Structure formats: structure tokens, C-alpha cells
CSV table of C-alpha atoms in Angstrom, one decimal:
chain,number,residue,atom,x,y,z
P,1,MET,CA,0.0,0.0,0.0
P,2,VAL,CA,1.3,3.4,-1.0
P,3,VAL,CA,0.2,6.8,0.3
P,4,ASN,CA,1.2,8.3,-3.0
P,5,ASP,CA,3.7,7.5,-5.8
P,6,VAL,CA,6.6,8.5,-3.5
P,7,VAL,CA,5.5,7.8,0.1
P,8,PRO,CA,5.1,4.2,1.2
P,9,ALA,CA,2.4,3.7,3.8
P,10,LEU,CA,3.5,2.8,7.3
P,11,PRO,CA,3.1,-1.0,7.8
P,12,PRO,CA,0.2,-2.1,10.0
P,13,ASN,CA,0.8,-1.6,13.7
P,14,ALA,CA,4.0,0.3,13.1
P,15,VAL,CA,4.8,3.6,14.8
P,16,ALA,CA,7.3,5.9,13.0
P,17,GLU,CA,9.6,8.2,14.7
P,18,THR,CA,8.3,11.7,15.4
P,19,ASN,CA,10.2,14.7,14.0
P,20,ARG,CA,11.6,15.4,17.5
P,21,GLU,CA,12.7,11.7,17.9
P,22,THR,CA,14.5,11.9,14.6
P,23,LEU,CA,16.2,15.1,15.6
P,24,VAL,CA,17.3,13.7,18.9
P,25,ARG,CA,18.6,10.5,17.2
P,26,LEU,CA,20.6,12.6,14.7
P,27,GLN,CA,22.0,14.8,17.4
P,28,HIS,CA,23.0,11.7,19.5
P,29,ASP,CA,24.5,9.9,16.5
P,30,LEU,CA,26.5,12.9,15.5
P,31,ALA,CA,27.8,13.3,19.1
P,32,TRP,CA,28.9,9.6,19.1
P,33,ILE,CA,30.5,9.9,15.7
P,34,ASP,CA,32.4,13.0,17.0
P,35,LEU,CA,33.6,10.9,19.9
P,36,GLN,CA,34.5,8.1,17.4
P,37,LEU,CA,32.2,5.6,19.2
P,38,GLN,CA,30.4,4.9,15.9
P,39,THR,CA,30.8,5.8,12.2
P,40,ALA,CA,28.3,7.6,10.0
P,41,THR,CA,28.7,5.1,7.1
P,42,ASP,CA,28.1,2.1,9.3
P,43,GLU,CA,25.0,3.6,10.9
P,44,TYR,CA,23.3,5.1,7.8
P,45,ARG,CA,24.7,3.3,4.7
P,46,MET,CA,23.3,-0.3,4.7
P,47,TYR,CA,23.1,-3.4,2.7
P,48,VAL,CA,19.7,-5.0,2.2
P,49,TYR,CA,19.5,-8.7,1.6
P,50,ASP,CA,16.3,-10.8,2.2
P,51,GLY,CA,17.2,-13.8,0.1
P,52,LEU,CA,14.3,-13.1,-2.3
P,53,GLU,CA,14.9,-9.9,-4.1
P,54,GLN,CA,18.2,-8.6,-5.6
P,55,PRO,CA,20.3,-7.3,-2.7
P,56,TYR,CA,21.2,-3.6,-2.8
P,57,TRP,CA,22.9,-0.8,-0.9
P,58,GLY,CA,20.8,2.1,0.5
P,59,TYR,CA,20.5,4.8,3.1
P,60,CYS,CA,18.7,4.1,6.4
P,61,VAL,CA,16.8,7.3,6.9
P,62,GLU,CA,14.2,6.5,9.6
P,63,SER,CA,13.0,3.7,11.9
P,64,ALA,CA,9.7,2.5,13.3
P,65,ARG,CA,8.7,0.0,15.9
P,66,VAL,CA,5.9,-2.4,15.6
P,67,ASP,CA,3.3,-2.3,18.4
P,68,SER,CA,2.9,-5.5,20.4
P,69,SER,CA,6.2,-7.0,19.2
P,70,ARG,CA,9.9,-6.4,19.4
P,71,ASP,CA,10.2,-5.8,15.6
P,72,ILE,CA,12.0,-2.8,14.3
P,73,LEU,CA,11.6,-1.6,10.7
P,74,VAL,CA,13.9,0.8,8.9
P,75,LEU,CA,13.0,3.0,6.0
P,76,MET,CA,15.6,2.4,3.3
P,77,ARG,CA,16.2,5.0,0.6
P,78,SER,CA,17.8,3.4,-2.4
P,79,SER,CA,18.5,3.7,-6.0
P,80,ARG,CA,18.9,0.0,-7.1
P,81,SER,CA,20.4,0.9,-10.4
P,82,ARG,CA,21.6,4.1,-12.1
P,83,ALA,CA,18.7,4.0,-14.5
P,84,ARG,CA,16.1,3.6,-11.8
P,85,ALA,CA,14.6,6.4,-9.7
P,86,SER,CA,15.1,6.4,-6.0
P,87,THR,CA,12.7,4.4,-3.8
P,88,LEU,CA,11.6,4.3,-0.2
P,89,GLN,CA,10.8,1.0,1.4
P,90,TRP,CA,10.1,-0.2,5.0
P,91,ILE,CA,12.4,-3.2,5.7
P,92,PRO,CA,12.7,-5.4,8.8
P,93,MET,CA,15.9,-4.6,10.6
P,94,SER,CA,16.8,-8.3,10.4
P,95,LYS,CA,17.3,-7.9,6.6
P,96,VAL,CA,19.7,-4.9,6.9
P,97,TYR,CA,23.4,-5.1,7.4
P,98,THR,CA,26.2,-2.6,8.1
P,99,ARG,CA,29.2,-2.4,5.7
P,100,LYS,CA,31.3,-4.6,8.0
P,101,HIS,CA,28.6,-7.3,8.3
P,102,ALA,CA,27.9,-7.2,4.5
P,103,LEU,CA,31.6,-7.9,3.9
P,104,LEU,CA,31.8,-10.7,6.5
P,105,LEU,CA,28.5,-12.4,5.7
P,106,TYR,CA,28.1,-11.9,2.0
P,107,GLU,CA,31.6,-10.8,0.8
P,108,VAL,CA,30.2,-7.6,-0.8
P,109,VAL,CA,31.8,-4.2,-0.6
P,110,ASP,CA,30.1,-0.8,-1.0
P,111,THR,CA,31.9,0.8,-3.9
P,112,GLU,CA,29.4,3.6,-4.6
P,113,GLY,CA,28.6,5.0,-1.1
P,114,PRO,CA,30.1,8.2,0.3
P,115,ALA,CA,33.2,8.5,2.3
P,116,GLU,CA,32.9,8.9,6.1
P,117,ASP,CA,33.5,12.7,6.1
P,118,VAL,CA,30.9,13.2,3.4
P,119,MET,CA,28.3,11.1,5.3
P,120,ILE,CA,28.9,13.1,8.4
P,121,LYS,CA,28.2,16.4,6.5
P,122,ILE,CA,25.1,14.8,5.0
P,123,LEU,CA,23.9,13.9,8.6
P,124,GLN,CA,24.6,17.5,9.7
P,125,VAL,CA,22.3,18.7,6.9
P,126,PHE,CA,19.7,16.2,8.0
P,127,ARG,CA,20.0,17.5,11.6
P,128,ASP,CA,19.4,21.0,10.4
P,129,VAL,CA,16.5,19.9,8.3
P,130,PHE,CA,14.9,18.2,11.3
P,131,GLU,CA,15.3,21.3,13.5
P,132,TYR,CA,13.1,22.9,10.9
P,133,ALA,CA,10.7,19.9,10.7
P,134,VAL,CA,10.3,20.1,14.5
P,135,GLU,CA,9.7,23.8,14.5
P,136,TYR,CA,7.2,23.7,11.7
P,137,GLY,CA,5.5,20.4,12.4
P,138,TRP,CA,6.3,18.4,9.2
P,139,SER,CA,3.9,15.5,8.5
P,140,TYR,CA,4.9,11.9,7.8
P,141,GLU,CA,4.4,12.6,4.1
P,142,GLN,CA,6.6,15.7,4.1
P,143,ARG,CA,9.5,13.8,5.8
P,144,LEU,CA,9.3,11.0,3.3
P,145,GLU,CA,9.1,13.3,0.3
P,146,PHE,CA,12.3,15.0,1.7
P,147,TYR,CA,14.0,11.6,2.0
P,148,HIS,CA,12.9,10.6,-1.5
P,149,ALA,CA,14.1,13.8,-3.1
P,150,PHE,CA,17.4,14.1,-1.2
P,151,PRO,CA,20.3,13.8,-3.8
P,152,PHE,CA,22.5,11.3,-1.9
P,153,GLU,CA,24.0,10.0,-5.2
P,154,GLY,CA,25.0,13.6,-6.2
P,155,LEU,CA,26.7,14.4,-3.0
P,156,SER,CA,29.9,12.4,-3.2
P,157,THR,CA,32.4,15.1,-2.0
P,158,LEU,CA,32.5,17.6,0.9
P,159,GLU,CA,32.4,20.4,-1.7
P,160,ALA,CA,29.2,19.0,-3.2
P,161,VAL,CA,27.5,18.9,0.2
P,162,LYS,CA,28.7,22.4,1.0
P,163,ALA,CA,27.4,23.7,-2.3
P,164,PHE,CA,24.1,21.9,-1.9
P,165,ARG,CA,23.4,23.3,1.6
P,166,PRO,CA,22.5,26.9,0.5
P,167,ILE,CA,20.4,25.5,-2.4
P,168,LEU,CA,18.4,23.3,-0.1
P,169,PHE,CA,17.8,25.9,2.6
P,170,GLY,CA,17.2,28.6,0.0
P,171,CYS,CA,14.2,26.8,-1.5
P,172,PRO,CA,10.6,28.0,-0.7
P,173,ALA,CA,10.0,25.0,1.5
P,174,PHE,CA,12.4,26.4,4.1
P,175,SER,CA,11.3,30.1,3.9
P,176,GLY,CA,11.5,31.8,7.3
P,177,TYR,CA,14.0,29.3,8.7
P,178,GLU,CA,17.3,30.5,9.9
P,179,GLN,CA,20.1,28.0,10.1
P,180,LYS,CA,22.1,27.9,13.4
P,181,GLY,CA,25.7,26.9,14.1
P,182,PRO,CA,28.8,26.5,12.1
P,183,GLU,CA,27.4,23.9,9.7
P,184,SER,CA,25.2,26.6,8.1
P,185,GLU,CA,28.2,28.6,6.8
């Protein structure tokens, strides 16, 4: 079931993160990354393999818990081939693997994903976007449309992320929002 052509419906009995929960998670993850307790690429660039469909690399952009169970779902943003448009899909956490686990279990290497420093800058952009989403009360559909449209594949260098930031925050969707902190420069 799909809410529209871009936004997948939340699976039955699943409860997605709120804007504030997403913001807090991003702030927490960036703090842990800064302390070198985790890496951005291992937390957000994942390998999806369920044994049925073609495996693929994607970006873990959100999570949801399933009421009355211990199941966790992750929303994967992927572009399974260069010719295919990006897709969003809710996947059970048990079918998603970090780069390290994908190498150890399936002997696959992510050759197209961003370097660690680039992924950190992308997460900083996401944090700033979610400050806005909290302040202005973005809906589920608005969040997922943002994930779908975000140009992960085009942001392969620090320079590209820095050049994209003023374009993103200069668009009409962010009118009235003032960026805070050194990331906004």
C-alpha cells in the first residue's frame, strides 16, 4: 500500500519516529560519531538482503517500531540501479546489514557509497532539516518526500555537500528558517 507515488504507507501496527525523535537521534548519533564511538557510514549506509529480491545498498533514513512486538523496521532510501529512480521501502531490521557485516557475511563491498567525512556532512544537513521539521511540524508525508528527493548520489564530496546546503535551505519549502551553528556557513 502506498500513500502516493513516493511515500510508502507505514506498515500495519508500526509507529514511526516523530520529528523530535528523529532530531534527537541525529544529534545523538553525531555526538557519538564525533567521539569516534560509531561511524556515519556504518549507521546510515546499509546493505539490504532478504534472500528473495536482488540485494542492494541504500541509506537508512528512519525507523519504526511495531506495536505489540519487538520488531523494528527501517526506512531504506535506495536507487537500485543508475537507470532507476530512488525508492523508499520499509524493511525489517533483520534484513539490513552494516558495511562490515555485509563484507563478512556476503563478501560484498560498497563501492558507490560516500566516504565517512561526506556522510557526516550529510547527517549534519539532516539534523538542520529536522530542526526545521520540529519547528514547523512536518507531516509523515513531508518527511518521506524529503528523503525521496534528497540527492544522496549527487553528494559524493565535501564540496558538493557544502554547495548543496544553500540551495536546499534557499528553496521555498524552508522560507522563514534561519540556520544555526557553524554547519550553516
